[in-house]
PDB file of C-alpha atoms in Angstrom:
ATOM      1  CA  UNK A   1       0.000   0.000   0.000  1.00 84.00           C
ATOM      2  CA  UNK A   2       1.280   3.446  -0.985  1.00 90.00           C
ATOM      3  CA  UNK A   3      -0.182   6.544   0.769  1.00 94.00           C
ATOM      4  CA  UNK A   4      -0.348   9.904  -1.012  1.00 95.00           C
ATOM      5  CA  UNK A   5      -1.937  13.333  -0.761  1.00 97.00           C
ATOM      6  CA  UNK A   6      -3.001  15.093  -3.950  1.00 97.00           C
ATOM      7  CA  UNK A   7      -4.628  18.199  -5.367  1.00 98.00           C
ATOM      8  CA  UNK A   8      -5.487  18.276  -9.064  1.00 98.00           C
ATOM      9  CA  UNK A   9      -7.159  20.567 -11.603  1.00 98.00           C
ATOM     10  CA  UNK A  10      -8.548  19.833 -15.084  1.00 98.00           C
ATOM     11  CA  UNK A  11      -9.206  22.291 -17.889  1.00 97.00           C
ATOM     12  CA  UNK A  12     -10.570  21.575 -21.375  1.00 96.00           C
ATOM     13  CA  UNK A  13      -8.272  22.345 -24.318  1.00 97.00           C
ATOM     14  CA  UNK A  14      -4.553  22.277 -24.963  1.00 97.00           C
ATOM     15  CA  UNK A  15      -1.993  23.408 -22.404  1.00 97.00           C
ATOM     16  CA  UNK A  16      -1.783  27.215 -22.702  1.00 97.00           C
ATOM     17  CA  UNK A  17       1.725  28.367 -23.704  1.00 96.00           C
ATOM     18  CA  UNK A  18       2.034  30.632 -20.609  1.00 95.00           C
ATOM     19  CA  UNK A  19       1.299  27.644 -18.354  1.00 96.00           C
ATOM     20  CA  UNK A  20       3.893  25.539 -20.189  1.00 96.00           C
ATOM     21  CA  UNK A  21       6.471  28.332 -19.856  1.00 95.00           C
ATOM     22  CA  UNK A  22       5.719  28.751 -16.140  1.00 95.00           C
ATOM     23  CA  UNK A  23       6.056  25.007 -15.530  1.00 96.00           C
ATOM     24  CA  UNK A  24       9.539  24.939 -17.087  1.00 93.00           C
ATOM     25  CA  UNK A  25      10.979  27.934 -15.244  1.00 90.00           C
ATOM     26  CA  UNK A  26      13.107  27.720 -12.126  1.00 82.00           C
ATOM     27  CA  UNK A  27      15.741  25.305 -10.873  1.00 82.00           C
ATOM     28  CA  UNK A  28      15.567  21.526 -10.937  1.00 85.00           C
ATOM     29  CA  UNK A  29      14.645  19.620 -14.086  1.00 89.00           C
ATOM     30  CA  UNK A  30      11.621  18.281 -15.975  1.00 93.00           C
ATOM     31  CA  UNK A  31      10.984  14.609 -16.693  1.00 93.00           C
ATOM     32  CA  UNK A  32       8.971  14.024 -19.891  1.00 94.00           C
ATOM     33  CA  UNK A  33       7.401  10.573 -19.843  1.00 94.00           C
ATOM     34  CA  UNK A  34       6.569   8.673 -23.048  1.00 94.00           C
ATOM     35  CA  UNK A  35       2.908   8.962 -24.011  1.00 95.00           C
ATOM     36  CA  UNK A  36       0.714   6.097 -22.833  1.00 95.00           C
ATOM     37  CA  UNK A  37      -2.927   5.002 -22.695  1.00 94.00           C
ATOM     38  CA  UNK A  38      -4.447   4.007 -19.347  1.00 94.00           C
ATOM     39  CA  UNK A  39      -7.804   2.221 -19.210  1.00 92.00           C
ATOM     40  CA  UNK A  40     -10.091   3.210 -16.318  1.00 93.00           C
ATOM     41  CA  UNK A  41     -12.919   1.005 -15.129  1.00 90.00           C
ATOM     42  CA  UNK A  42     -16.170   2.923 -15.504  1.00 87.00           C
ATOM     43  CA  UNK A  43     -17.720   3.277 -12.040  1.00 83.00           C
ATOM     44  CA  UNK A  44     -21.027   5.129 -11.815  1.00 74.00           C
ATOM     45  CA  UNK A  45     -21.145   7.962  -9.258  1.00 74.00           C
ATOM     46  CA  UNK A  46     -17.893   6.823  -7.628  1.00 78.00           C
ATOM     47  CA  UNK A  47     -15.563   9.756  -7.096  1.00 85.00           C
ATOM     48  CA  UNK A  48     -13.561   8.122  -4.298  1.00 90.00           C
ATOM     49  CA  UNK A  49     -12.314   5.000  -6.115  1.00 91.00           C
ATOM     50  CA  UNK A  50     -10.271   4.515  -9.279  1.00 92.00           C
ATOM     51  CA  UNK A  51      -9.287   1.242 -10.950  1.00 92.00           C
ATOM     52  CA  UNK A  52      -7.103   1.308 -14.032  1.00 92.00           C
ATOM     53  CA  UNK A  53      -5.062  -0.881 -16.322  1.00 90.00           C
ATOM     54  CA  UNK A  54      -1.657   0.694 -16.872  1.00 87.00           C
ATOM     55  CA  UNK A  55       0.797  -1.106 -19.122  1.00 82.00           C
ATOM     56  CA  UNK A  56       1.611  -4.392 -17.315  1.00 83.00           C
ATOM     57  CA  UNK A  57      -0.274  -3.787 -14.079  1.00 88.00           C
ATOM     58  CA  UNK A  58      -3.619  -2.996 -12.505  1.00 90.00           C
ATOM     59  CA  UNK A  59      -3.742  -0.081 -10.072  1.00 94.00           C
ATOM     60  CA  UNK A  60      -6.360   0.691  -7.418  1.00 95.00           C
ATOM     61  CA  UNK A  61      -6.674   4.128  -5.826  1.00 95.00           C
ATOM     62  CA  UNK A  62      -9.002   4.643  -2.843  1.00 94.00           C
ATOM     63  CA  UNK A  63      -9.688   8.008  -1.204  1.00 95.00           C
ATOM     64  CA  UNK A  64      -9.455   7.616   2.561  1.00 93.00           C
ATOM     65  CA  UNK A  65     -11.201  10.747   3.844  1.00 89.00           C
ATOM     66  CA  UNK A  66     -13.267  13.693   2.664  1.00 91.00           C
ATOM     67  CA  UNK A  67     -11.599  16.281   0.395  1.00 94.00           C
ATOM     68  CA  UNK A  68     -10.582  19.536   2.035  1.00 95.00           C
ATOM     69  CA  UNK A  69     -10.832  22.807   0.123  1.00 97.00           C
ATOM     70  CA  UNK A  70      -7.574  24.734   0.528  1.00 97.00           C
ATOM     71  CA  UNK A  71      -6.932  28.328  -0.668  1.00 95.00           C
ATOM     72  CA  UNK A  72      -3.316  28.503  -1.844  1.00 92.00           C
ATOM     73  CA  UNK A  73      -3.508  32.183  -2.779  1.00 86.00           C
ATOM     74  CA  UNK A  74      -6.055  34.579  -4.266  1.00 86.00           C
ATOM     75  CA  UNK A  75      -6.093  32.869  -7.699  1.00 91.00           C
ATOM     76  CA  UNK A  76      -5.664  29.234  -6.651  1.00 95.00           C
ATOM     77  CA  UNK A  77      -7.870  26.949  -4.544  1.00 97.00           C
ATOM     78  CA  UNK A  78      -8.272  23.192  -4.729  1.00 97.00           C
ATOM     79  CA  UNK A  79      -9.492  20.013  -3.078  1.00 97.00           C
ATOM     80  CA  UNK A  80      -6.723  18.251  -1.164  1.00 97.00           C
ATOM     81  CA  UNK A  81      -7.388  14.496  -1.033  1.00 97.00           C
ATOM     82  CA  UNK A  82      -5.587  11.622   0.694  1.00 96.00           C
ATOM     83  CA  UNK A  83      -5.367   8.261  -1.054  1.00 96.00           C
ATOM     84  CA  UNK A  84      -4.165   4.737  -0.560  1.00 95.00           C
ATOM     85  CA  UNK A  85      -2.815   3.070  -3.706  1.00 95.00           C
ATOM     86  CA  UNK A  86      -2.192  -0.557  -4.591  1.00 95.00           C
ATOM     87  CA  UNK A  87      -0.412  -1.866  -7.690  1.00 93.00           C
ATOM     88  CA  UNK A  88      -0.436  -5.457  -8.945  1.00 90.00           C
ATOM     89  CA  UNK A  89       1.589  -6.876 -11.843  1.00 89.00           C
ATOM     90  CA  UNK A  90      -0.533  -8.770 -14.364  1.00 79.00           C
ATOM     91  CA  UNK A  91       0.662 -12.229 -15.344  1.00 74.00           C
ATOM     92  CA  UNK A  92      -0.711 -11.760 -18.890  1.00 68.00           C
ATOM     93  CA  UNK A  93      -0.993  -7.996 -19.478  1.00 60.00           C
ATOM     94  CA  UNK A  94      -1.726  -8.175 -23.226  1.00 63.00           C
ATOM     95  CA  UNK A  95      -4.520 -10.677 -22.714  1.00 63.00           C
ATOM     96  CA  UNK A  96      -6.023  -8.692 -19.836  1.00 60.00           C
ATOM     97  CA  UNK A  97      -6.002  -5.485 -21.870  1.00 62.00           C
ATOM     98  CA  UNK A  98      -7.560  -7.199 -24.883  1.00 59.00           C
ATOM     99  CA  UNK A  99     -10.398  -8.620 -22.756  1.00 64.00           C
ATOM    100  CA  UNK A 100     -11.019  -5.302 -21.018  1.00 61.00           C
ATOM    101  CA  UNK A 101     -11.159  -3.188 -24.164  1.00 61.00           C
ATOM    102  CA  UNK A 102     -13.403  -5.722 -25.909  1.00 56.00           C
ATOM    103  CA  UNK A 103     -16.210  -4.954 -23.429  1.00 57.00           C
ATOM    104  CA  UNK A 104     -17.649  -1.741 -24.844  1.00 54.00           C
ATOM    105  CA  UNK A 105     -18.494   0.900 -22.254  1.00 61.00           C
ATOM    106  CA  UNK A 106     -16.804  -0.848 -19.320  1.00 84.00           C
ATOM    107  CA  UNK A 107     -13.329   0.689 -19.610  1.00 88.00           C
ATOM    108  CA  UNK A 108     -12.466   4.262 -20.564  1.00 90.00           C
ATOM    109  CA  UNK A 109      -9.211   4.802 -22.493  1.00 92.00           C
ATOM    110  CA  UNK A 110      -7.322   7.945 -21.467  1.00 96.00           C
ATOM    111  CA  UNK A 111      -4.211   8.977 -23.372  1.00 97.00           C
ATOM    112  CA  UNK A 112      -1.644  10.859 -21.285  1.00 98.00           C
ATOM    113  CA  UNK A 113       1.500  12.842 -22.030  1.00 97.00           C
ATOM    114  CA  UNK A 114       2.988  13.667 -18.615  1.00 97.00           C
ATOM    115  CA  UNK A 115       5.689  16.085 -17.501  1.00 96.00           C
ATOM    116  CA  UNK A 116       6.965  15.934 -13.930  1.00 95.00           C
ATOM    117  CA  UNK A 117       9.035  18.023 -11.546  1.00 95.00           C
ATOM    118  CA  UNK A 118      10.157  16.697  -8.159  1.00 94.00           C
ATOM    119  CA  UNK A 119      10.760  18.446  -4.858  1.00 95.00           C
ATOM    120  CA  UNK A 120      12.176  17.266  -1.560  1.00 93.00           C
ATOM    121  CA  UNK A 121      10.880  18.618   1.733  1.00 92.00           C
ATOM    122  CA  UNK A 122      13.605  18.882   4.375  1.00 91.00           C
ATOM    123  CA  UNK A 123      12.982  18.209   8.067  1.00 88.00           C
ATOM    124  CA  UNK A 124      12.956  21.960   8.697  1.00 89.00           C
ATOM    125  CA  UNK A 125      10.254  22.459   6.032  1.00 87.00           C
ATOM    126  CA  UNK A 126      12.490  23.839   3.263  1.00 92.00           C
ATOM    127  CA  UNK A 127      11.452  22.949  -0.294  1.00 94.00           C
ATOM    128  CA  UNK A 128      14.344  21.794  -2.492  1.00 93.00           C
ATOM    129  CA  UNK A 129      13.931  21.388  -6.292  1.00 93.00           C
ATOM    130  CA  UNK A 130      15.451  18.156  -7.598  1.00 91.00           C
ATOM    131  CA  UNK A 131      16.638  16.614 -10.829  1.00 82.00           C
ATOM    132  CA  UNK A 132      14.172  14.356 -12.632  1.00 70.00           C
ATOM    133  CA  UNK A 133      16.109  11.203 -11.719  1.00 74.00           C
ATOM    134  CA  UNK A 134      16.082  11.885  -7.947  1.00 75.00           C
ATOM    135  CA  UNK A 135      13.986   9.598  -5.739  1.00 77.00           C
ATOM    136  CA  UNK A 136      13.554  11.177  -2.304  1.00 81.00           C
ATOM    137  CA  UNK A 137      11.761   9.302   0.469  1.00 83.00           C
ATOM    138  CA  UNK A 138       9.740  12.389   1.326  1.00 87.00           C
ATOM    139  CA  UNK A 139       8.578  15.043  -1.111  1.00 91.00           C
ATOM    140  CA  UNK A 140       6.096  16.056  -3.764  1.00 95.00           C
ATOM    141  CA  UNK A 141       5.733  15.848  -7.535  1.00 95.00           C
ATOM    142  CA  UNK A 142       4.342  18.600  -9.725  1.00 96.00           C
ATOM    143  CA  UNK A 143       2.637  17.181 -12.819  1.00 97.00           C
ATOM    144  CA  UNK A 144       1.532  18.927 -16.007  1.00 98.00           C
ATOM    145  CA  UNK A 145      -0.144  16.620 -18.514  1.00 98.00           C
ATOM    146  CA  UNK A 146      -2.030  16.641 -21.782  1.00 98.00           C
ATOM    147  CA  UNK A 147      -4.852  14.097 -21.694  1.00 98.00           C
ATOM    148  CA  UNK A 148      -7.333  12.859 -24.301  1.00 97.00           C
ATOM    149  CA  UNK A 149     -10.633  11.170 -23.518  1.00 95.00           C
ATOM    150  CA  UNK A 150     -13.754  10.606 -25.660  1.00 90.00           C
ATOM    151  CA  UNK A 151     -12.261  12.635 -28.512  1.00 92.00           C
ATOM    152  CA  UNK A 152     -11.571  15.711 -26.349  1.00 95.00           C
ATOM    153  CA  UNK A 153      -8.243  17.207 -25.294  1.00 97.00           C
ATOM    154  CA  UNK A 154      -7.740  18.426 -21.735  1.00 98.00           C
ATOM    155  CA  UNK A 155      -4.827  19.477 -19.600  1.00 98.00           C
ATOM    156  CA  UNK A 156      -4.317  18.745 -15.936  1.00 98.00           C
ATOM    157  CA  UNK A 157      -1.994  20.104 -13.272  1.00 98.00           C
ATOM    158  CA  UNK A 158      -1.443  18.329  -9.970  1.00 98.00           C
ATOM    159  CA  UNK A 159       0.652  18.178  -6.830  1.00 98.00           C
ATOM    160  CA  UNK A 160       1.114  14.716  -5.314  1.00 97.00           C
ATOM    161  CA  UNK A 161       2.980  14.262  -2.028  1.00 96.00           C
ATOM    162  CA  UNK A 162       4.551  10.985  -0.951  1.00 94.00           C
ATOM    163  CA  UNK A 163       6.352   9.677   2.117  1.00 91.00           C
ATOM    164  CA  UNK A 164       5.219   9.180   5.698  1.00 90.00           C
ATOM    165  CA  UNK A 165       1.432   9.522   6.162  1.00 92.00           C
ATOM    166  CA  UNK A 166       1.929  11.989   9.016  1.00 93.00           C
ATOM    167  CA  UNK A 167       3.727  14.538   6.782  1.00 94.00           C
ATOM    168  CA  UNK A 168       1.838  14.159   3.488  1.00 95.00           C
ATOM    169  CA  UNK A 169      -0.561  17.078   3.828  1.00 95.00           C
ATOM    170  CA  UNK A 170       2.062  19.464   5.223  1.00 95.00           C
ATOM    171  CA  UNK A 171       4.513  18.544   2.459  1.00 96.00           C
ATOM    172  CA  UNK A 172       1.896  19.036  -0.264  1.00 97.00           C
ATOM    173  CA  UNK A 173       0.950  22.457   1.093  1.00 96.00           C
ATOM    174  CA  UNK A 174       4.597  23.497   1.448  1.00 95.00           C
ATOM    175  CA  UNK A 175       5.506  22.542  -2.127  1.00 96.00           C
ATOM    176  CA  UNK A 176       2.307  23.882  -3.687  1.00 96.00           C
ATOM    177  CA  UNK A 177       2.678  27.255  -1.991  1.00 94.00           C
ATOM    178  CA  UNK A 178       6.383  27.402  -2.876  1.00 94.00           C
ATOM    179  CA  UNK A 179       5.698  26.655  -6.567  1.00 94.00           C
ATOM    180  CA  UNK A 180       2.566  28.773  -6.938  1.00 93.00           C
ATOM    181  CA  UNK A 181       4.323  31.805  -5.475  1.00 89.00           C
ATOM    182  CA  UNK A 182       6.525  32.002  -8.584  1.00 83.00           C
ATOM    183  CA  UNK A 183       5.876  34.562 -11.319  1.00 81.00           C
ATOM    184  CA  UNK A 184       3.322  33.572 -13.941  1.00 86.00           C
ATOM    185  CA  UNK A 185       1.576  30.844 -11.964  1.00 90.00           C
ATOM    186  CA  UNK A 186      -1.780  29.955 -13.566  1.00 94.00           C
ATOM    187  CA  UNK A 187      -5.207  30.702 -12.146  1.00 94.00           C
ATOM    188  CA  UNK A 188      -6.575  27.420 -10.784  1.00 96.00           C
ATOM    189  CA  UNK A 189     -10.133  27.803  -9.441  1.00 96.00           C
ATOM    190  CA  UNK A 190     -11.762  25.390  -7.023  1.00 97.00           C
ATOM    191  CA  UNK A 191     -14.493  24.523  -9.558  1.00 96.00           C
ATOM    192  CA  UNK A 192     -11.837  22.817 -11.746  1.00 97.00           C
ATOM    193  CA  UNK A 193     -10.363  20.759  -8.899  1.00 97.00           C
ATOM    194  CA  UNK A 194     -11.158  17.017  -9.098  1.00 94.00           C
ATOM    195  CA  UNK A 195      -9.421  13.687  -8.815  1.00 94.00           C
ATOM    196  CA  UNK A 196      -9.352  11.451 -11.897  1.00 94.00           C
ATOM    197  CA  UNK A 197     -12.317   9.386 -10.686  1.00 91.00           C
ATOM    198  CA  UNK A 198     -14.575  12.419 -10.183  1.00 91.00           C
ATOM    199  CA  UNK A 199     -13.481  13.975 -13.491  1.00 93.00           C
ATOM    200  CA  UNK A 200     -14.170  10.817 -15.494  1.00 91.00           C
ATOM    201  CA  UNK A 201     -17.483  10.260 -13.730  1.00 87.00           C
ATOM    202  CA  UNK A 202     -18.568  13.775 -14.691  1.00 85.00           C
ATOM    203  CA  UNK A 203     -17.544  13.274 -18.324  1.00 84.00           C
ATOM    204  CA  UNK A 204     -19.433   9.984 -18.577  1.00 80.00           C
ATOM    205  CA  UNK A 205     -22.557  11.526 -17.013  1.00 76.00           C
ATOM    206  CA  UNK A 206     -22.448  14.407 -19.495  1.00 73.00           C
ATOM    207  CA  UNK A 207     -22.072  12.022 -22.413  1.00 69.00           C
ATOM    208  CA  UNK A 208     -24.968   9.942 -21.135  1.00 63.00           C
ATOM    209  CA  UNK A 209     -27.192  13.007 -21.036  1.00 53.00           C
TER     210      UNK A 209
END
């Protein structure tokens, strides 16, 4: 089991150039992951649970308490959520994916092109930008991604803290406030703040009328 704390926003359309430029400024480095397609199990009215097929594994993500609305500054507010994650390697990933995608309407394909920055949080609370290859035991990732679902393009920005459960929320807040204090940070309203499960549930409800 892997505990995390996360705040995420979604916006329809391509990543605005000013947001891309802001994401790439500052010290540290950016990790660009190869594009991939994750398949999410369609769960009706379930915004606290996500199940997805990702490459050679199945991943389960369960929210463990109620989201908390946090104002980061006058132009940014979002729902901070705590999750438990589990990941299981599939013995026959190609066969599992073929069976899942053959059942129309049960699994939702989401194409992702992710960029990541990593930060370490020191014991005294200092936020330290890292290189993309660093793997701290305690810290937070900043993610900027282009996603495609049901023929539409979206972009999403998220902070995800990892480490000891007792420090997750404090580390997320420290890194988010450190990053969002930089020049050119985007406006991120609370109405756009959702986890993946809630976002996909809303899209499927809208498509269903």
